[in-house]
């Protein structure tokens, strides 16, 4: 796997989203770069849960040591130009046999899942994935952090029709979520998502990539 740069991420995304022919996908490049830093591949089959439009799954398949990426979500918002396989499921049981995947990614999804449903979703991922689970999400340490993250979600999701209702997790809650599937947090990464005044208003510590190591 080569270095993940803004330019090679832009080249992948611009094939599917015309906006990125003229705009640099800085946020997505930092997300993917953080993911690459904790990646333990190669992984032959990767599940991308909550795939959204599918472009992050596409970038993982194109830029990472991942043979085949399958994106799954509860709503079909996938772009029609993707090369990755896409699925829609009922939000309860993933449509795959036990141990179908070597790894999974969950990018900016779990904070949109009601707290009482998170253990069930993680248990279902653990059923179909026998390797590491990579999670890009947020950490909230205060009421102010919750407000900051709500604003960021609105900025990032409303233009693309994404979900904005959210309950952000604290670090103890992330540890508990890992322990619930007999995993531990084996690595974390927090990159420079924002600079200058934006980094002061919305500190980069709010954004994190986790690697849940199984067993």
PDB file of C-alpha atoms in Angstrom, residues 88-169:
ATOM      1  CA  UNK A  88     -28.665  -2.863   1.395  1.00  0.00           C
ATOM      2  CA  UNK A  89     -29.692  -4.597   4.617  1.00  0.00           C
ATOM      3  CA  UNK A  90     -32.377  -4.322   7.286  1.00  0.00           C
ATOM      4  CA  UNK A  91     -30.152  -2.804   9.985  1.00  0.00           C
ATOM      5  CA  UNK A  92     -30.384  -5.955  12.115  1.00  0.00           C
ATOM      6  CA  UNK A  93     -28.732  -8.950  10.474  1.00  0.00           C
ATOM      7  CA  UNK A  94     -25.947  -8.582   7.937  1.00  0.00           C
ATOM      8  CA  UNK A  95     -26.626 -10.659   4.784  1.00  0.00           C
ATOM      9  CA  UNK A  96     -23.369 -12.639   4.982  1.00  0.00           C
ATOM     10  CA  UNK A  97     -22.290 -15.993   6.472  1.00  0.00           C
ATOM     11  CA  UNK A  98     -20.150 -16.162   9.605  1.00  0.00           C
ATOM     12  CA  UNK A  99     -16.514 -15.180   9.077  1.00  0.00           C
ATOM     13  CA  UNK A 100     -17.048 -13.849   5.540  1.00  0.00           C
ATOM     14  CA  UNK A 101     -14.574 -10.957   5.877  1.00  0.00           C
ATOM     15  CA  UNK A 102     -10.997 -10.424   6.972  1.00  0.00           C
ATOM     16  CA  UNK A 103     -11.686  -6.916   8.305  1.00  0.00           C
ATOM     17  CA  UNK A 104     -14.346  -4.234   8.561  1.00  0.00           C
ATOM     18  CA  UNK A 105     -14.435  -0.460   8.412  1.00  0.00           C
ATOM     19  CA  UNK A 106     -17.100   1.761   9.987  1.00  0.00           C
ATOM     20  CA  UNK A 107     -16.595   5.413   9.088  1.00  0.00           C
ATOM     21  CA  UNK A 108     -18.513   8.165  10.920  1.00  0.00           C
ATOM     22  CA  UNK A 109     -21.459   5.857  11.532  1.00  0.00           C
ATOM     23  CA  UNK A 110     -21.720   4.650  15.125  1.00  0.00           C
ATOM     24  CA  UNK A 111     -22.475   8.052  16.656  1.00  0.00           C
ATOM     25  CA  UNK A 112     -25.648   8.043  14.527  1.00  0.00           C
ATOM     26  CA  UNK A 113     -26.725   4.671  15.955  1.00  0.00           C
ATOM     27  CA  UNK A 114     -28.879   4.804  19.122  1.00  0.00           C
ATOM     28  CA  UNK A 115     -26.831   3.779  22.142  1.00  0.00           C
ATOM     29  CA  UNK A 116     -28.941   0.709  22.936  1.00  0.00           C
ATOM     30  CA  UNK A 117     -28.431  -0.673  19.406  1.00  0.00           C
ATOM     31  CA  UNK A 118     -24.634  -0.348  19.246  1.00  0.00           C
ATOM     32  CA  UNK A 119     -23.738  -3.612  21.044  1.00  0.00           C
ATOM     33  CA  UNK A 120     -26.038  -5.587  18.726  1.00  0.00           C
ATOM     34  CA  UNK A 121     -24.512  -4.021  15.610  1.00  0.00           C
ATOM     35  CA  UNK A 122     -20.978  -4.643  16.853  1.00  0.00           C
ATOM     36  CA  UNK A 123     -21.890  -8.251  17.694  1.00  0.00           C
ATOM     37  CA  UNK A 124     -23.228  -8.722  14.162  1.00  0.00           C
ATOM     38  CA  UNK A 125     -20.034  -7.284  12.668  1.00  0.00           C
ATOM     39  CA  UNK A 126     -17.995  -9.605  14.886  1.00  0.00           C
ATOM     40  CA  UNK A 127     -20.038 -12.531  13.539  1.00  0.00           C
ATOM     41  CA  UNK A 128     -19.164 -11.891   9.889  1.00  0.00           C
ATOM     42  CA  UNK A 129     -15.616 -10.513  10.390  1.00  0.00           C
ATOM     43  CA  UNK A 130     -12.789 -12.598  11.829  1.00  0.00           C
ATOM     44  CA  UNK A 131     -10.088  -9.903  11.815  1.00  0.00           C
ATOM     45  CA  UNK A 132      -9.658  -6.297  12.950  1.00  0.00           C
ATOM     46  CA  UNK A 133     -12.440  -3.710  12.904  1.00  0.00           C
ATOM     47  CA  UNK A 134     -11.403  -0.197  11.898  1.00  0.00           C
ATOM     48  CA  UNK A 135     -13.592   2.637  13.147  1.00  0.00           C
ATOM     49  CA  UNK A 136     -13.399   6.320  12.265  1.00  0.00           C
ATOM     50  CA  UNK A 137     -15.582   8.291  14.629  1.00  0.00           C
ATOM     51  CA  UNK A 138     -15.483  10.923  17.372  1.00  0.00           C
ATOM     52  CA  UNK A 139     -14.650  11.296  21.055  1.00  0.00           C
ATOM     53  CA  UNK A 140     -16.669  13.707  23.190  1.00  0.00           C
ATOM     54  CA  UNK A 141     -15.203  14.629  26.571  1.00  0.00           C
ATOM     55  CA  UNK A 142     -17.580  17.453  27.523  1.00  0.00           C
ATOM     56  CA  UNK A 143     -20.917  19.101  26.760  1.00  0.00           C
ATOM     57  CA  UNK A 144     -19.040  21.609  24.610  1.00  0.00           C
ATOM     58  CA  UNK A 145     -17.555  18.750  22.589  1.00  0.00           C
ATOM     59  CA  UNK A 146     -21.050  17.418  21.916  1.00  0.00           C
ATOM     60  CA  UNK A 147     -22.089  20.833  20.591  1.00  0.00           C
ATOM     61  CA  UNK A 148     -18.964  21.106  18.438  1.00  0.00           C
ATOM     62  CA  UNK A 149     -19.553  17.666  16.937  1.00  0.00           C
ATOM     63  CA  UNK A 150     -23.227  18.388  16.245  1.00  0.00           C
ATOM     64  CA  UNK A 151     -22.187  21.449  14.245  1.00  0.00           C
ATOM     65  CA  UNK A 152     -19.557  19.460  12.338  1.00  0.00           C
ATOM     66  CA  UNK A 153     -22.093  16.755  11.503  1.00  0.00           C
ATOM     67  CA  UNK A 154     -24.512  19.339  10.161  1.00  0.00           C
ATOM     68  CA  UNK A 155     -21.802  20.893   7.988  1.00  0.00           C
ATOM     69  CA  UNK A 156     -20.622  17.528   6.679  1.00  0.00           C
ATOM     70  CA  UNK A 157     -23.897  15.667   6.217  1.00  0.00           C
ATOM     71  CA  UNK A 158     -26.714  18.026   5.283  1.00  0.00           C
ATOM     72  CA  UNK A 159     -25.336  18.878   1.793  1.00  0.00           C
ATOM     73  CA  UNK A 160     -25.161  15.144   0.953  1.00  0.00           C
ATOM     74  CA  UNK A 161     -28.446  14.081   2.530  1.00  0.00           C
ATOM     75  CA  UNK A 162     -26.706  12.316   5.398  1.00  0.00           C
ATOM     76  CA  UNK A 163     -27.994  11.700   8.892  1.00  0.00           C
ATOM     77  CA  UNK A 164     -27.504  14.408  11.544  1.00  0.00           C
ATOM     78  CA  UNK A 165     -29.094  12.915  14.693  1.00  0.00           C
ATOM     79  CA  UNK A 166     -26.229  11.709  16.866  1.00  0.00           C
ATOM     80  CA  UNK A 167     -25.103  10.578  20.321  1.00  0.00           C
ATOM     81  CA  UNK A 168     -21.329  10.910  20.604  1.00  0.00           C
ATOM     82  CA  UNK A 169     -19.234   8.457  22.603  1.00  0.00           C
TER      83      UNK A 169
END
